[in-house]
mmCIF file of C-alpha atoms and ligand atoms in Angstrom:
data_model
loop_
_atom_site.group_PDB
_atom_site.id
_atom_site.type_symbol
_atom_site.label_atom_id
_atom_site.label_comp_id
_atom_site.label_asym_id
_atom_site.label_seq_id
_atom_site.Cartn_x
_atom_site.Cartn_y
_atom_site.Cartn_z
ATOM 1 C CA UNK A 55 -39.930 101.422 -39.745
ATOM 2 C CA UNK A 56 -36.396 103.491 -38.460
ATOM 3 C CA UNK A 57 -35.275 105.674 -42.067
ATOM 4 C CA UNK A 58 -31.809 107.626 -42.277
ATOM 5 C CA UNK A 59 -31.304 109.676 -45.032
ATOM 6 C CA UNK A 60 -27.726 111.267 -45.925
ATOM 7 C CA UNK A 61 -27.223 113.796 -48.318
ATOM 8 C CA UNK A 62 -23.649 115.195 -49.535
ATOM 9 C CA UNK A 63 -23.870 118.767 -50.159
ATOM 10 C CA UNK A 64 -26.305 119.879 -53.107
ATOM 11 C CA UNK A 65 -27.466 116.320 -53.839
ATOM 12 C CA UNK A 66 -30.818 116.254 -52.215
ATOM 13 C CA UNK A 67 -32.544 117.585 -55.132
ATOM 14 C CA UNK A 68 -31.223 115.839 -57.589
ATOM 15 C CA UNK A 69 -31.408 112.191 -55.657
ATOM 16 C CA UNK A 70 -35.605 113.089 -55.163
ATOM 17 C CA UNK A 71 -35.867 113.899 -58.648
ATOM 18 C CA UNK A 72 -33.963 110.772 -59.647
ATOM 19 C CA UNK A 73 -36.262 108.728 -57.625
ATOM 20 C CA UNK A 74 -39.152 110.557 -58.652
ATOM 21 C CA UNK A 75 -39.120 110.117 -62.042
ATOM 22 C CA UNK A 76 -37.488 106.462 -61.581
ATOM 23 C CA UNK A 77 -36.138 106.150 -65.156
ATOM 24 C CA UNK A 78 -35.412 102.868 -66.545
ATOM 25 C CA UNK A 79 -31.487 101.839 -65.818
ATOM 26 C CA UNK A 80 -29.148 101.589 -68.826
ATOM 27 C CA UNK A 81 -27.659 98.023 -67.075
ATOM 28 C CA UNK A 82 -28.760 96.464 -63.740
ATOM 29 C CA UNK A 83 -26.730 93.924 -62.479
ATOM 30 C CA UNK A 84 -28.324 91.609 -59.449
ATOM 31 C CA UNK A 85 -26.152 89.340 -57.122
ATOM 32 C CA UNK A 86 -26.981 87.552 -54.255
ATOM 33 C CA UNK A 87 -25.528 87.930 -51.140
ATOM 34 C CA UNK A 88 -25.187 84.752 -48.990
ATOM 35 C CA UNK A 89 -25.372 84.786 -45.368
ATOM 36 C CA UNK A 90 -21.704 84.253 -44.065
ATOM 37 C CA UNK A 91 -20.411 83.154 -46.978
ATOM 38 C CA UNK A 92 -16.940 84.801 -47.163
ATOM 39 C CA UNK A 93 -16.006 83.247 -50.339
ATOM 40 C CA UNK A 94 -18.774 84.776 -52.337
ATOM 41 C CA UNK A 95 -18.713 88.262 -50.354
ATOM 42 C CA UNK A 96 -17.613 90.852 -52.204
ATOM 43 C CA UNK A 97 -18.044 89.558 -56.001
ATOM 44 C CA UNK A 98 -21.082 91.129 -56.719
ATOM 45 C CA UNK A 99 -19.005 94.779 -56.417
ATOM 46 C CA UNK A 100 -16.069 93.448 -57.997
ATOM 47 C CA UNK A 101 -18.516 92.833 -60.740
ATOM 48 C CA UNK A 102 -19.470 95.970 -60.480
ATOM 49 C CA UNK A 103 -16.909 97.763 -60.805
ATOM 50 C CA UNK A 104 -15.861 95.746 -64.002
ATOM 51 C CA UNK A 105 -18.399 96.800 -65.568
ATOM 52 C CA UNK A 106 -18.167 100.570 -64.595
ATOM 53 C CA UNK A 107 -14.885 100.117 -65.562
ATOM 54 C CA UNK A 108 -15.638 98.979 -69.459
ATOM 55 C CA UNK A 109 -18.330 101.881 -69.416
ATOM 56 C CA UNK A 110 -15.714 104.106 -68.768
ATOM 57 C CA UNK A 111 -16.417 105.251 -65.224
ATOM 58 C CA UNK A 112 -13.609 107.696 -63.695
ATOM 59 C CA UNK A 113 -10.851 105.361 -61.439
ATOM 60 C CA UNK A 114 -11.781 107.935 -58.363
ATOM 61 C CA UNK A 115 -15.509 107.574 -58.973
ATOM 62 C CA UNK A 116 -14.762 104.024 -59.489
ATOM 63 C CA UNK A 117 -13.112 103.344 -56.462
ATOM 64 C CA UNK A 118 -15.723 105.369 -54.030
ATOM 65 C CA UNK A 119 -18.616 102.842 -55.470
ATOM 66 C CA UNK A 120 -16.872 99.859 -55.239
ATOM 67 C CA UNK A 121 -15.789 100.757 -51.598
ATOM 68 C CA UNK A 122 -19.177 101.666 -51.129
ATOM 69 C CA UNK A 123 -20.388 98.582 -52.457
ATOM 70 C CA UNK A 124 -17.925 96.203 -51.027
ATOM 71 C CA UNK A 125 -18.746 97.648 -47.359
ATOM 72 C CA UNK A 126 -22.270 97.220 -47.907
ATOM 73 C CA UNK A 127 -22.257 93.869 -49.427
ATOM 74 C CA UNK A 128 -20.339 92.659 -46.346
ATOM 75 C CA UNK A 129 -22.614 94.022 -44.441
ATOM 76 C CA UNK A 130 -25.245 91.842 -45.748
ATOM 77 C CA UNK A 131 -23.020 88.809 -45.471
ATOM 78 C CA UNK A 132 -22.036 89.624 -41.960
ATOM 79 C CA UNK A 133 -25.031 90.905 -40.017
ATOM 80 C CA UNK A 134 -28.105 89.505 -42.109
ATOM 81 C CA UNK A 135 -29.391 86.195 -43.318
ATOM 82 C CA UNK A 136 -28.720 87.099 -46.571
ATOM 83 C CA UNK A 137 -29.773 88.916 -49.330
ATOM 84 C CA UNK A 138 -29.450 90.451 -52.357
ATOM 85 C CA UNK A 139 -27.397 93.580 -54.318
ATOM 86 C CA UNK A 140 -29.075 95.299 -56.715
ATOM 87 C CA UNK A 141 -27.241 97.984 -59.053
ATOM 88 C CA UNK A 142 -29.067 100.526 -61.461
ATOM 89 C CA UNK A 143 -26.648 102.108 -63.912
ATOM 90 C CA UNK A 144 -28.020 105.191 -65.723
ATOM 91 C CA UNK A 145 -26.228 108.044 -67.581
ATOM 92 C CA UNK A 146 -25.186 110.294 -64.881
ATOM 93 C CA UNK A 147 -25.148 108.415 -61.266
ATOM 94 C CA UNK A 148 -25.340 104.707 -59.898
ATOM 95 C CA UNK A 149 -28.298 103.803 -58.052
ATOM 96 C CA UNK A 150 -27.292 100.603 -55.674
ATOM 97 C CA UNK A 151 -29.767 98.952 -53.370
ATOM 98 C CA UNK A 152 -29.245 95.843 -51.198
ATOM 99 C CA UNK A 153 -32.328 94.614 -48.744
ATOM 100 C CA UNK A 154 -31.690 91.385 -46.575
ATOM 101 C CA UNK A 155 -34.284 88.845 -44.497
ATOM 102 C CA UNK A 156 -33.396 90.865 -41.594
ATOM 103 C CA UNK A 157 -32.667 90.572 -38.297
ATOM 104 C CA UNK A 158 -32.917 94.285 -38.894
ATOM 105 C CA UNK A 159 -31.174 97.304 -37.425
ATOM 106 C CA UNK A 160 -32.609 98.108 -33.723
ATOM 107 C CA UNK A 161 -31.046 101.715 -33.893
ATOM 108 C CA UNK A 162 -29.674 103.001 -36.867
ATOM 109 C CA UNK A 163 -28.056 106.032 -35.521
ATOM 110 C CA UNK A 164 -26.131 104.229 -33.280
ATOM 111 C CA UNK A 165 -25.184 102.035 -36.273
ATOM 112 C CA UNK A 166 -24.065 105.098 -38.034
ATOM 113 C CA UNK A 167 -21.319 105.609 -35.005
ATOM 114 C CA UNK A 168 -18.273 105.196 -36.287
ATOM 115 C CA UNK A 169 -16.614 102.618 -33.879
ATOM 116 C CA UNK A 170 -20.051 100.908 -33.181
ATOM 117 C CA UNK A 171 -20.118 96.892 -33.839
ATOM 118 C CA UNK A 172 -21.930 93.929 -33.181
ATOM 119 C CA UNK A 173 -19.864 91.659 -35.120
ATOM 120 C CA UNK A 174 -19.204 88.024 -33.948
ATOM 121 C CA UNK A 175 -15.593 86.383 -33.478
ATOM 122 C CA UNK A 176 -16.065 85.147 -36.967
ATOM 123 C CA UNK A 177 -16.536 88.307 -38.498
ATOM 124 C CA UNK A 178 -13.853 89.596 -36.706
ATOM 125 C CA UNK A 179 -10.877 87.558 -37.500
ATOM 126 C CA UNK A 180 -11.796 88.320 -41.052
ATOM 127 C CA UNK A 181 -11.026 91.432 -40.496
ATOM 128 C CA UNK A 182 -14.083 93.304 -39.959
ATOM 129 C CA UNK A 183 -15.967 94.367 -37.391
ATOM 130 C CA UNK A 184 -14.383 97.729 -36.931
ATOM 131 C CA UNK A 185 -17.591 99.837 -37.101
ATOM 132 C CA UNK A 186 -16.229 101.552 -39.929
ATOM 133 C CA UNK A 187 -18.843 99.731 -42.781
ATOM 134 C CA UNK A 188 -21.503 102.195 -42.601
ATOM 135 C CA UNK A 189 -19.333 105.693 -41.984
ATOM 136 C CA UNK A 190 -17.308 104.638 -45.244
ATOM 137 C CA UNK A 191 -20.283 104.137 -47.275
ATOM 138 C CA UNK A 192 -21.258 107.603 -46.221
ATOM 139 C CA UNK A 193 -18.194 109.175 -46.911
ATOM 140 C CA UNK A 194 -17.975 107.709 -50.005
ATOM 141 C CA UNK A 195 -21.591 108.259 -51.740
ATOM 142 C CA UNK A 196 -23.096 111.273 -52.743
ATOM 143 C CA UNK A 197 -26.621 109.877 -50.745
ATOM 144 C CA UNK A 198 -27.632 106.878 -48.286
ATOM 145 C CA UNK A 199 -30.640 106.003 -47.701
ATOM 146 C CA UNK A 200 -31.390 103.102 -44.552
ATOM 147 C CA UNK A 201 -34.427 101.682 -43.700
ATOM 148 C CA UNK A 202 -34.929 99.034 -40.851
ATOM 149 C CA UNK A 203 -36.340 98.127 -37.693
ATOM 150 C CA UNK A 204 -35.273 95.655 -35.134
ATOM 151 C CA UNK A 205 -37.346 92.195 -36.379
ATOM 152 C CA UNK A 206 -37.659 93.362 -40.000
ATOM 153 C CA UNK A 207 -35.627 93.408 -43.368
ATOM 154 C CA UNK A 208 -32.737 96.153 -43.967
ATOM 155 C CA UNK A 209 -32.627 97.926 -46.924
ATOM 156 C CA UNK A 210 -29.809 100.028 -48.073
ATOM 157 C CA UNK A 211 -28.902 102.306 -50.961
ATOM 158 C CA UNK A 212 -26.545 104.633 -52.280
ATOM 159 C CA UNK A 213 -26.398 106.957 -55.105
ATOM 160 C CA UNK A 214 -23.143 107.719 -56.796
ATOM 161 C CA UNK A 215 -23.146 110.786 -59.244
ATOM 162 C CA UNK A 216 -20.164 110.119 -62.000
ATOM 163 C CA UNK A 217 -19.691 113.828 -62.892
ATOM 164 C CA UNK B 615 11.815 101.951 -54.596
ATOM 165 C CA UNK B 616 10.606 98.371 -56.096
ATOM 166 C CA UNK B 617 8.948 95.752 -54.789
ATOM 167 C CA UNK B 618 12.636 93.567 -55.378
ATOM 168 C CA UNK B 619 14.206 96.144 -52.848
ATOM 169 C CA UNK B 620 10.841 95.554 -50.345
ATOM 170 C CA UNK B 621 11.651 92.065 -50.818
ATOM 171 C CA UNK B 622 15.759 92.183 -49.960
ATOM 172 C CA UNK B 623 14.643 94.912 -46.972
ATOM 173 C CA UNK B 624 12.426 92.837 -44.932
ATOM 174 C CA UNK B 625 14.234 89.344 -46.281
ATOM 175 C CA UNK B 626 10.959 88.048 -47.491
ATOM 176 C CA UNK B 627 9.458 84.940 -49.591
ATOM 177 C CA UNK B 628 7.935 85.729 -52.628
ATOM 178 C CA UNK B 629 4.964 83.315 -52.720
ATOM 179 C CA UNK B 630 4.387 82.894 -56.559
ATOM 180 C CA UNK B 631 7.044 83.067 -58.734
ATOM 181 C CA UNK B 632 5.411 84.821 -61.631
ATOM 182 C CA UNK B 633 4.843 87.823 -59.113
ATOM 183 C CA UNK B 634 6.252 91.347 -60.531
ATOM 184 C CA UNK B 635 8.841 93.136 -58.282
ATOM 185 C CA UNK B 636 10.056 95.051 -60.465
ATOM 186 C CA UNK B 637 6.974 97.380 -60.144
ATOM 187 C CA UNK B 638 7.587 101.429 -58.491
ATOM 188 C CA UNK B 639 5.776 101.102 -54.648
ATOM 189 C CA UNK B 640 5.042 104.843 -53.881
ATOM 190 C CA UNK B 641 3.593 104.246 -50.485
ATOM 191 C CA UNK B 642 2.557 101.961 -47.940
ATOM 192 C CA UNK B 643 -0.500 101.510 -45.326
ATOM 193 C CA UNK B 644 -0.362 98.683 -42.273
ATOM 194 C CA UNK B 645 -3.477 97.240 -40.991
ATOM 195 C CA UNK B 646 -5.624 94.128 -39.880
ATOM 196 C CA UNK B 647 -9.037 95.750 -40.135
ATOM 197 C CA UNK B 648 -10.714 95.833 -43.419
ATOM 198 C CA UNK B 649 -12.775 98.578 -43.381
ATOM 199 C CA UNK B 650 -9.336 100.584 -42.299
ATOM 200 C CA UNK B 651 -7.596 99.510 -45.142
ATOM 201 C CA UNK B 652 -10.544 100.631 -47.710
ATOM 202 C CA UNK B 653 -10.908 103.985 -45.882
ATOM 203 C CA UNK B 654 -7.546 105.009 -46.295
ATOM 204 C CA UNK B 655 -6.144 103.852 -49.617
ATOM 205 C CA UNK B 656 -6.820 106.128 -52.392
ATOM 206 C CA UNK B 657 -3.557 105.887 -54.481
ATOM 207 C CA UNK B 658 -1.036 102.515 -55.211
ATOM 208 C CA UNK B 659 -0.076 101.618 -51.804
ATOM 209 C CA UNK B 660 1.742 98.576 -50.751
ATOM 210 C CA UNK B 661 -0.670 96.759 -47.674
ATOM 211 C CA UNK B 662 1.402 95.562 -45.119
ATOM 212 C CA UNK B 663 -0.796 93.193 -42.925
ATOM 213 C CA UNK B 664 -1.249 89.996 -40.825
ATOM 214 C CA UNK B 665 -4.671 89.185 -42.517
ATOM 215 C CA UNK B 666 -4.355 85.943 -44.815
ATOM 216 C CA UNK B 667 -8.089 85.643 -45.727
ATOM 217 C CA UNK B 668 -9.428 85.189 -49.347
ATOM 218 C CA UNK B 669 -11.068 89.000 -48.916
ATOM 219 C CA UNK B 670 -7.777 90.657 -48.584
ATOM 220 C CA UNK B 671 -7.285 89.691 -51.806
ATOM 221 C CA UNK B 672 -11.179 90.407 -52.958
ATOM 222 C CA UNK B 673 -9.840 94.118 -51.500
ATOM 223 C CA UNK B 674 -7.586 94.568 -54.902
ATOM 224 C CA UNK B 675 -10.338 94.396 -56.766
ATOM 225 C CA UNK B 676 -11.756 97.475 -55.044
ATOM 226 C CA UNK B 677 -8.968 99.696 -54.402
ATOM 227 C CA UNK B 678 -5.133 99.845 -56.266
ATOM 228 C CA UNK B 679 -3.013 98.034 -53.962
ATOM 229 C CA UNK B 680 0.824 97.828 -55.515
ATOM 230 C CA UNK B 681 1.521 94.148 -53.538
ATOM 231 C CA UNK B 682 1.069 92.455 -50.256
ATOM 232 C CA UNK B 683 3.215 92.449 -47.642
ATOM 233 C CA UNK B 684 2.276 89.720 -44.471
ATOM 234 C CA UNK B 685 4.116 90.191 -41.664
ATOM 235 C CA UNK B 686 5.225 87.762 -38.744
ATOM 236 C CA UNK B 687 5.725 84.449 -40.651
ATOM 237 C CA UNK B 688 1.988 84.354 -41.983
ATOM 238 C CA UNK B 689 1.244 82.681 -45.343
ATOM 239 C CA UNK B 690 -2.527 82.781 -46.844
ATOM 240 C CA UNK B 691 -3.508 79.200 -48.241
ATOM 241 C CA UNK B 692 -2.931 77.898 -51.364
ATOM 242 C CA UNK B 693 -6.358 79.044 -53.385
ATOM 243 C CA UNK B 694 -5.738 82.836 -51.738
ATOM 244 C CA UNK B 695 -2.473 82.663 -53.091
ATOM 245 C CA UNK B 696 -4.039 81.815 -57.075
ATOM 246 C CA UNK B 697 -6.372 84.487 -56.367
ATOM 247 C CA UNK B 698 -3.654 86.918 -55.970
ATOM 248 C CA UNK B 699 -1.996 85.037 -59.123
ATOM 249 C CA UNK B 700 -4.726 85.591 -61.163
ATOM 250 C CA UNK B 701 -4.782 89.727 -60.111
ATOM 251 C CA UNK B 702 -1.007 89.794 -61.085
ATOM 252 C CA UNK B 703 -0.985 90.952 -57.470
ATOM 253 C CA UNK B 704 2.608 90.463 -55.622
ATOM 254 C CA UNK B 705 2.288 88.939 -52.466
ATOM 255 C CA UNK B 706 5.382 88.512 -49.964
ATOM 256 C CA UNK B 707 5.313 87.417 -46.768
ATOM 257 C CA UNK B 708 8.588 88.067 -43.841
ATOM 258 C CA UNK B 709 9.107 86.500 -40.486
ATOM 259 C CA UNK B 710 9.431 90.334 -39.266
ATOM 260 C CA UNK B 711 6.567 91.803 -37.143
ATOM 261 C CA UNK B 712 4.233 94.575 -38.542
ATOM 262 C CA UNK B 713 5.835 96.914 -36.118
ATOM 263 C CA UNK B 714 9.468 95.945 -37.079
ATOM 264 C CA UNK B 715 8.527 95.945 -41.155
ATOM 265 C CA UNK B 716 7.363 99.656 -41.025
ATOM 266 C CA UNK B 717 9.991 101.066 -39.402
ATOM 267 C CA UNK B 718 12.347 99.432 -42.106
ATOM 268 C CA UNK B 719 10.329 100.708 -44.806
ATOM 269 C CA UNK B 720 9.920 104.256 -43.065
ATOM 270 C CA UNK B 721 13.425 104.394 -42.556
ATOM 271 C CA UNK B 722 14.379 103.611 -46.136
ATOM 272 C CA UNK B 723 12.149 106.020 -47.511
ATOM 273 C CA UNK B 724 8.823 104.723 -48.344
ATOM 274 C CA UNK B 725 6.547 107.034 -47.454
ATOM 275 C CA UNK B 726 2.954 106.844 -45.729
ATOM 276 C CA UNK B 727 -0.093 107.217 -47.868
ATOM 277 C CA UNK B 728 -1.774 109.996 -48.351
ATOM 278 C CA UNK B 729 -4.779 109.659 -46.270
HETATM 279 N N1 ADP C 724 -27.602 94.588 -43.117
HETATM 280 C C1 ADP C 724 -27.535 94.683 -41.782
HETATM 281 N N2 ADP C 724 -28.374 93.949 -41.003
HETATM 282 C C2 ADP C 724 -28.325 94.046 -39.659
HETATM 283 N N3 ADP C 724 -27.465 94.827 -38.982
HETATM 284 C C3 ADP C 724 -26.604 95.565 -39.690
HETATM 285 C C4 ADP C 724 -26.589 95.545 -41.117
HETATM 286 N N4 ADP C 724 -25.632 96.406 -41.536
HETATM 287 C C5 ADP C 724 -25.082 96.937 -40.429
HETATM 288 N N5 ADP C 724 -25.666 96.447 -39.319
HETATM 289 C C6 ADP C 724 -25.367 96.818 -37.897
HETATM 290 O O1 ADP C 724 -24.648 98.048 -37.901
HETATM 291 C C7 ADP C 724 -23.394 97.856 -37.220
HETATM 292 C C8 ADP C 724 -22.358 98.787 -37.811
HETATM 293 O O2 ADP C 724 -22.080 98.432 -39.169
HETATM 294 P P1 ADP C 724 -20.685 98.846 -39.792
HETATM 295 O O3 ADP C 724 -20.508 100.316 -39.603
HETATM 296 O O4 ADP C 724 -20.624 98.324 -41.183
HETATM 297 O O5 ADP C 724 -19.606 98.124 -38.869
HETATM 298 P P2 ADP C 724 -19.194 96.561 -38.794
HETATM 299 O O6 ADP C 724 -19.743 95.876 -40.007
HETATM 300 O O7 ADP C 724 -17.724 96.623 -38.765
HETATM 301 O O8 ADP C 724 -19.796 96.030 -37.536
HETATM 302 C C9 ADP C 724 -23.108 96.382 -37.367
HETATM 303 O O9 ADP C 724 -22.204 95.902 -36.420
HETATM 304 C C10 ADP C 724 -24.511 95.796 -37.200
HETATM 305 O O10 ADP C 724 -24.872 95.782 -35.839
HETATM 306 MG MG1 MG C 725 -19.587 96.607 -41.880
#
């Protein structure tokens, strides 16, 4: 299997630990994610962010998980046959994962390329399909963390540190 | 500037009558790709676009658009239009194209998000 990690500055260490010690969440929330359902896309972080919202999650912090989230989820709906979102909420970060029935990624770097698309005509007149999903999820978590292969399941996750 | 001047500007329909114009627009974006649109809105900005799908709407929910503006006669169906309803999201839509609607704006004032 093809991993990418992607740290922001100083968060390597504290992302290991975090899995390391794997603490038990304060809320999970689980959602599936329906392959090319457009209708249902994009509740499960709407959710989300509801409920970060009610725990009293910053609006910028807010906004860079549900972006995040949103791009991923799509993702999911767009590219895979499905799947499901999975969201850890602790004290101090958001832990999200979402893992699919594949196809799989065939080159994940490439994916990373901002620009880079396979996105069908469908997809497209959605909207999407600028080969901007994955970038933004970078730029807007604190870690990523992709494994796939071409053939297999995709997993991705992000970690989101509130303060 | 409101979202009642936005409205007289580019001579638009309002497309739910319960929709609030009288709120403060402090900036605008214009796109048609999603991902775009996500990337570069980080404050209340008025969307000007030509998308009309349900997710454009499922977008307020992730990031603080003021209202909607869609551009060259496009309306989004009936149920997208509830969904904005339901947001208290204003939605508008104007015969003028993208191109045409931003310059109005621009030249009235509205400025360009931060992005
Ligand atoms: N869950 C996934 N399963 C399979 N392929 C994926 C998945 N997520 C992303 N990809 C691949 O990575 C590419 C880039 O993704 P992204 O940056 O989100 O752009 P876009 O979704 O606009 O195509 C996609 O076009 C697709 O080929
Ligand atoms: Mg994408």
């Amino acid at each position: 299997m093809a991993e990418y990690w992607y740290y922001a500055d100083g968060f390597e260490e504290r992302v290991q630990e975090q899995l390391h010690n794997n603490p038990e969440a304060e809320v999970d929330l689980d959602f599936a994610i329906p392959e090319k359902d457009f209708n249902t896309a994009g509740k499960g972080s709407s959710e989300l962010k509801n409920l970060l919202k009610r725990l009293g999650v910053d609006s910028d912090v807010l906004r860079r998980i549900a972006v995040a989230s949103y791009e991923a989820e799509i993702n999911v709906a767009a590219h895979s046959k499905g799947g499901v979102m999975k969201s850890a909420v602790h004290d101090d970060l958001i832990h999200v994962r979402f893992e699919d029935d594949g196809p799989g990624i065939a080159d994940i770097e490439q994916a990373m390329i901002p620009g880079y698309s396979t996105a069908d005509d469908l997809v497209r007149e959605l909207g999407f399909g600028a080969g901007l999903g994955l970038p933004n999820i970078k730029k807007n978590s604190d870690a990523m963390h992709i494994v796939s292969d071409i053939g297999s399941s995709t997993l991705l996750e992000f970690f989101i540190f509130f303060g | 500037m409101t979202l009642r001047d936005i409205v007289a500007l580019l001579e638009a329909e309002v497309l739910y009558p319960e929709a609030d114009l009288e709120r403060e627009v402090p900036c605008a974006f214009a796109s048609d790709m999603i991902s775009d649109i996500l990337m570069c809105t980080k404050e209340p900005t008025l969307l000007l676009t030509g998308l009309t799908n349900n997710q454009v709407i499922r977008l307020s929910d992730m990031i603080d658009l003021s209202g909607i503006v869609f551009v060259r006669g496009k309306k989004p169906l009936q149920d997208v239009i509830e969904m904005a309803a339901e947001r208290g999201l204003p939605i508008i839509s104007t015969k003028f194209t993208l191109y045409r609607c931003s310059g109005i704006l621009y030249n009235s004032g509205l400025r360009s998000c931060k992005i």
